[in-house]
XYZ file of C-alpha atoms in Angstrom:
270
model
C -8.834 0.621 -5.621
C -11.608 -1.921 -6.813
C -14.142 -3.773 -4.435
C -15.225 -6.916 -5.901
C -18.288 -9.203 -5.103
C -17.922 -12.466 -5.951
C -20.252 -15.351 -6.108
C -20.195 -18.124 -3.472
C -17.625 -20.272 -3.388
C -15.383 -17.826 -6.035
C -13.817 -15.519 -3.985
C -10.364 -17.790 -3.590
C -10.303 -18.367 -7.800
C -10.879 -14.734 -8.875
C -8.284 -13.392 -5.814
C -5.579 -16.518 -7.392
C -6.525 -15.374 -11.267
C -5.711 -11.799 -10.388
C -2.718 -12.264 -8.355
C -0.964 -13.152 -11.334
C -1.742 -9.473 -12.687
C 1.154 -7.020 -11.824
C -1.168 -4.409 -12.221
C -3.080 -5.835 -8.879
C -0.580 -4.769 -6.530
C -2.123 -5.762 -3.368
C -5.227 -7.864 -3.017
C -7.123 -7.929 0.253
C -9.692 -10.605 1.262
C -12.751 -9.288 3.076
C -15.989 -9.322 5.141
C -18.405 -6.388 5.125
C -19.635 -4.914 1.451
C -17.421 -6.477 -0.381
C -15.573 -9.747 -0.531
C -12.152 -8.600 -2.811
C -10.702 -5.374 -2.058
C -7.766 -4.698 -4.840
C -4.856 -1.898 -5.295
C -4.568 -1.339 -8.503
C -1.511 0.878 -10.071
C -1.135 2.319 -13.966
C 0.435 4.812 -15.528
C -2.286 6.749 -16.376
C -6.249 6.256 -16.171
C -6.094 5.453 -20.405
C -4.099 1.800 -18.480
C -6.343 1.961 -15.613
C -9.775 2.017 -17.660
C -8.358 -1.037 -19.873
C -7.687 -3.148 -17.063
C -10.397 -2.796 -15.062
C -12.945 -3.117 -18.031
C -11.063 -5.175 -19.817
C -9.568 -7.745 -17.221
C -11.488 -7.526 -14.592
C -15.199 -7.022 -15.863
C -14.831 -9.847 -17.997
C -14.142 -12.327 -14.877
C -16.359 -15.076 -14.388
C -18.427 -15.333 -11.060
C -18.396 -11.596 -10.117
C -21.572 -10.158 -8.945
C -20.541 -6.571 -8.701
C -17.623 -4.210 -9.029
C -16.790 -0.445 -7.687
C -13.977 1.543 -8.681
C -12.062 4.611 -6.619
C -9.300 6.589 -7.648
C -7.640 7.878 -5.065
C -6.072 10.920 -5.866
C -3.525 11.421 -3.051
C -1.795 9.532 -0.584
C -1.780 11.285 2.823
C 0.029 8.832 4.671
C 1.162 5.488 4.031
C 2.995 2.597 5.727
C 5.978 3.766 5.207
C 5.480 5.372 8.779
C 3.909 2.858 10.890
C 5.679 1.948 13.322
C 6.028 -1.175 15.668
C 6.812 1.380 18.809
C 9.174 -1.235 20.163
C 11.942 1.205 20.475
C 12.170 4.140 23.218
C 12.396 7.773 22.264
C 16.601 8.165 21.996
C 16.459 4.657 19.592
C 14.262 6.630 17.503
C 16.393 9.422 17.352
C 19.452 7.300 16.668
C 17.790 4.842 13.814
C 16.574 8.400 12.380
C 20.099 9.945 12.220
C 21.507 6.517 10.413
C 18.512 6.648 7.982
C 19.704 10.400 6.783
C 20.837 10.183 3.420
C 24.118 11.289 2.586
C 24.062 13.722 -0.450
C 26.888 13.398 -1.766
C 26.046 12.110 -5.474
C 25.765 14.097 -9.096
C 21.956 14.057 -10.392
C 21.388 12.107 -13.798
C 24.303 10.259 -13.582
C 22.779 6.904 -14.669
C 21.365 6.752 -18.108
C 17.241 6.156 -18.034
C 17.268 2.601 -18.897
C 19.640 1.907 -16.233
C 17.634 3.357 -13.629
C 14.702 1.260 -14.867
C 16.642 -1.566 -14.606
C 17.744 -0.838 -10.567
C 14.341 0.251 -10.087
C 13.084 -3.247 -10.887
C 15.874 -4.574 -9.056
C 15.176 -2.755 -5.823
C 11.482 -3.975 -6.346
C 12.379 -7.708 -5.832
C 15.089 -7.140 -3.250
C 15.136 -4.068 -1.302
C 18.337 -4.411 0.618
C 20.426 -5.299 -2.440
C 23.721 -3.574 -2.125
C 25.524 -1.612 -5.451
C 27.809 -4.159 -5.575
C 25.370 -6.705 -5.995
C 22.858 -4.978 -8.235
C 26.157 -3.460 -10.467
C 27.040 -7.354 -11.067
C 22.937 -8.573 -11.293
C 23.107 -5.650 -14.184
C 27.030 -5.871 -15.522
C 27.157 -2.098 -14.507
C 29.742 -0.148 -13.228
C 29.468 -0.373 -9.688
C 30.434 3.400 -8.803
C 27.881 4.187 -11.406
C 25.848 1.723 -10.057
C 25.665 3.659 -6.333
C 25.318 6.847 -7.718
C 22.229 5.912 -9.801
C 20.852 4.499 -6.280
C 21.353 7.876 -4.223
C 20.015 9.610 -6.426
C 17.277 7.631 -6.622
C 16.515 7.627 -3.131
C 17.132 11.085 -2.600
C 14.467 11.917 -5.004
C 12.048 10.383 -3.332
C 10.911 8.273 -6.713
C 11.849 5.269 -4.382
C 10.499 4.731 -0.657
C 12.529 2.093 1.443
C 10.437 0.490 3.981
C 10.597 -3.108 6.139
C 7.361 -4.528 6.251
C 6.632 -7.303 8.877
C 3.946 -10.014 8.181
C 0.801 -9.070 10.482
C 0.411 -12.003 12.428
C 3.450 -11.015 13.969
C 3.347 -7.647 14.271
C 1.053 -7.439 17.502
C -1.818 -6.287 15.397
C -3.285 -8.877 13.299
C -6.708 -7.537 12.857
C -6.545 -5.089 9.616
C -9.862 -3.059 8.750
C -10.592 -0.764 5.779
C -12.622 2.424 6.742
C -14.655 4.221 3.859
C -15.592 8.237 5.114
C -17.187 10.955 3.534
C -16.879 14.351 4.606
C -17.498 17.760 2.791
C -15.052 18.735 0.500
C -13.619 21.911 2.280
C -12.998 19.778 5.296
C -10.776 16.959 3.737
C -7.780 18.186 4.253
C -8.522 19.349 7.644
C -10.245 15.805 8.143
C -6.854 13.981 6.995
C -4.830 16.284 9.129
C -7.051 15.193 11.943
C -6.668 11.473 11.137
C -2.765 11.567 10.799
C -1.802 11.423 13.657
C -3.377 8.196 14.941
C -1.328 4.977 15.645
C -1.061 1.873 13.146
C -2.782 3.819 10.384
C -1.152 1.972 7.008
C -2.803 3.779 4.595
C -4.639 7.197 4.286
C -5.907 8.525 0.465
C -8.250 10.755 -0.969
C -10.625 9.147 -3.300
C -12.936 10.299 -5.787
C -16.129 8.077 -5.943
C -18.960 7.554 -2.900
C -16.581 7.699 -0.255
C -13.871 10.714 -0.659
C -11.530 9.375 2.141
C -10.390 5.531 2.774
C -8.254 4.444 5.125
C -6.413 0.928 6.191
C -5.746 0.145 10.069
C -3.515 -2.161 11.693
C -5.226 -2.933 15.473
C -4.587 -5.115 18.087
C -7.889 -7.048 18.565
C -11.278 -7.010 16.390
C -12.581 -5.140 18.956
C -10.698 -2.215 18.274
C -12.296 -1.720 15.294
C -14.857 -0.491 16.831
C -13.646 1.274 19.415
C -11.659 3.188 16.407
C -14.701 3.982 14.999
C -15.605 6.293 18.440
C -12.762 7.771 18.854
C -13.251 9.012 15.324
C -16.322 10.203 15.719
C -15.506 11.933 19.174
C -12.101 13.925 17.581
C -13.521 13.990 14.337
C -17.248 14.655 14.102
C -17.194 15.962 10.780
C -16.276 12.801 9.187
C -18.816 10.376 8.727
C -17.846 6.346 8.981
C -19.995 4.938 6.102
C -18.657 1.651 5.752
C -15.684 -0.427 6.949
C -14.312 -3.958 6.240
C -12.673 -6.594 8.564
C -9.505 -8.286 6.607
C -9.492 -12.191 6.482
C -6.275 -12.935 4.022
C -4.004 -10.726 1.756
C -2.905 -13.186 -0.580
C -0.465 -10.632 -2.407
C 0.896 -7.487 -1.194
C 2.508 -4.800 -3.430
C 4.036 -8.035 -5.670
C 4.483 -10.386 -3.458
C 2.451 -14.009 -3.141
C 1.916 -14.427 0.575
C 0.595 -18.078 2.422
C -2.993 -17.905 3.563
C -1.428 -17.011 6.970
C 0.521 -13.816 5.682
C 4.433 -15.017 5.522
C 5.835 -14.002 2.646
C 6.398 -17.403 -0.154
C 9.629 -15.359 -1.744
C 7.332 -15.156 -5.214
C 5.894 -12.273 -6.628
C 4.914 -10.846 -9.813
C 6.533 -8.016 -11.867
C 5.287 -4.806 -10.321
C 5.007 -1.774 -12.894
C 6.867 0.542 -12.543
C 7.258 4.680 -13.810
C 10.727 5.764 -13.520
């Protein structure tokens, strides 16, 4: 993840310049320390060093620039839940979301699978048939390359909602520090609370960050004591407040988060 501070008035052209990078997977448009919050995925940190000194550095109007890695993802949105169903729909959606292994492993040839992986990127719900005739591949084939993708775990299937309609439109970044013996306690600790979207480990000043989904802006604070009261070993040391996300993982939303059906090539590491 890179924070960005821009220059007055530059904040909308650098966010526009580098959503056309599918390297910047998400971009997030701030308040707090910092006014361009980006997700960044490479293959390595060789890809990651040339694109953030060599892209991004160069940019025009940028007044400063910090870099984390994160080097694990605790939880991510792939989780969060709208809690609009009772405790048996759970169950039931559950039991139809159980994958049925049933398929051979390395049944589809590696360029194949690269191919359906990019597929799946611009249209999750795609069916076999319709990505074996997208691909002129053998549609049996086809559905066997897809289980086993899933069951791996390479691919995560998720429906994401756009936040203004999702009953919690205000989205905050939270940047902790605690000592290093007490991350993974710490994380274990933060886990479990509702509409978190993203929780990492992260080497640089902070060595936890983590996204929210809330109902009002005054939960953000209210957050931030219930933190400190179940978590006292964790220290708060910065947050951000979330005006736009003009691209999230590939896709070009509007300025009011709906999804324009564009989005840039998103790498990808089969």
């Amino acid at each position: 993840m890179v924070e960005l501070e821009c220059r007055p008035g530059q904040t909308l052209d650098i966010a526009h310049a580098l959503a056309q990078d599918p390297e910047a997977q998400t971009i997030d448009l701030t308040a707090g320390g910092r006014n361009i919050l980006v997700t960044i995925g490479c293959r390595n940190h060789q890809e990651l060093g040339d694109y953030v000194l060599e892209r991004m550095s160069p940019l025009a109007s940028l007044d400063g620039m910090r870099t984390h890695l994160l080097t694990g993802i605790h939880k991510d949105a792939s989780s969060w839940q709208l809690r609009a169903l009772d405790p048996g729909e759970v169950v039931a959606v559950q039991q139809l979301a159980e994958p049925k292994r049933t398929t051979r492993r390395g049944s589809a040839q590696p360029e194949s699978e690269a191919a359906i992986f990019a597929e799946l990127a611009r249209d999750g719900r795609a069916t076999a048939a319709e990505l074996s005739s997208r691909l002129s591949l053998n549609v049996d084939k086809t559905r066997a390359a897809m289980n086993s993708i899933l069951e791996s775990g390479r691919v995560v299937v998720r429906t994401e909602i756009a936040r203004p309609h999702s009953g919690r439109p205000a989205y905050a970044w939270y940047f902790l520090r605690t000592s290093a013996r007490s991350v993974d306690q710490v994380l274990d600790k933060l886990s479990p609370l509702n509409d978190v979207r993203l929780l990492a480990r992260s080497v640089g000043p902070y060595n936890i960050i983590m996204a929210m989904w809330l109902r009002t802006i005054g939960d953000i604070q209210k957050l931030e004591m219930v933190i400190e009261q179940k978590v006292p070993e964790v220290r708060i040391e910065d947050r951000s407040l979330v005006f736009r996300t003009p691209k999230h993982l590939g896709r070009l939303l509007t300025s009011t988060g709906i999804n324009t059906g564009q989005m840039t090539d998103t790498p990808l590491w089969a």
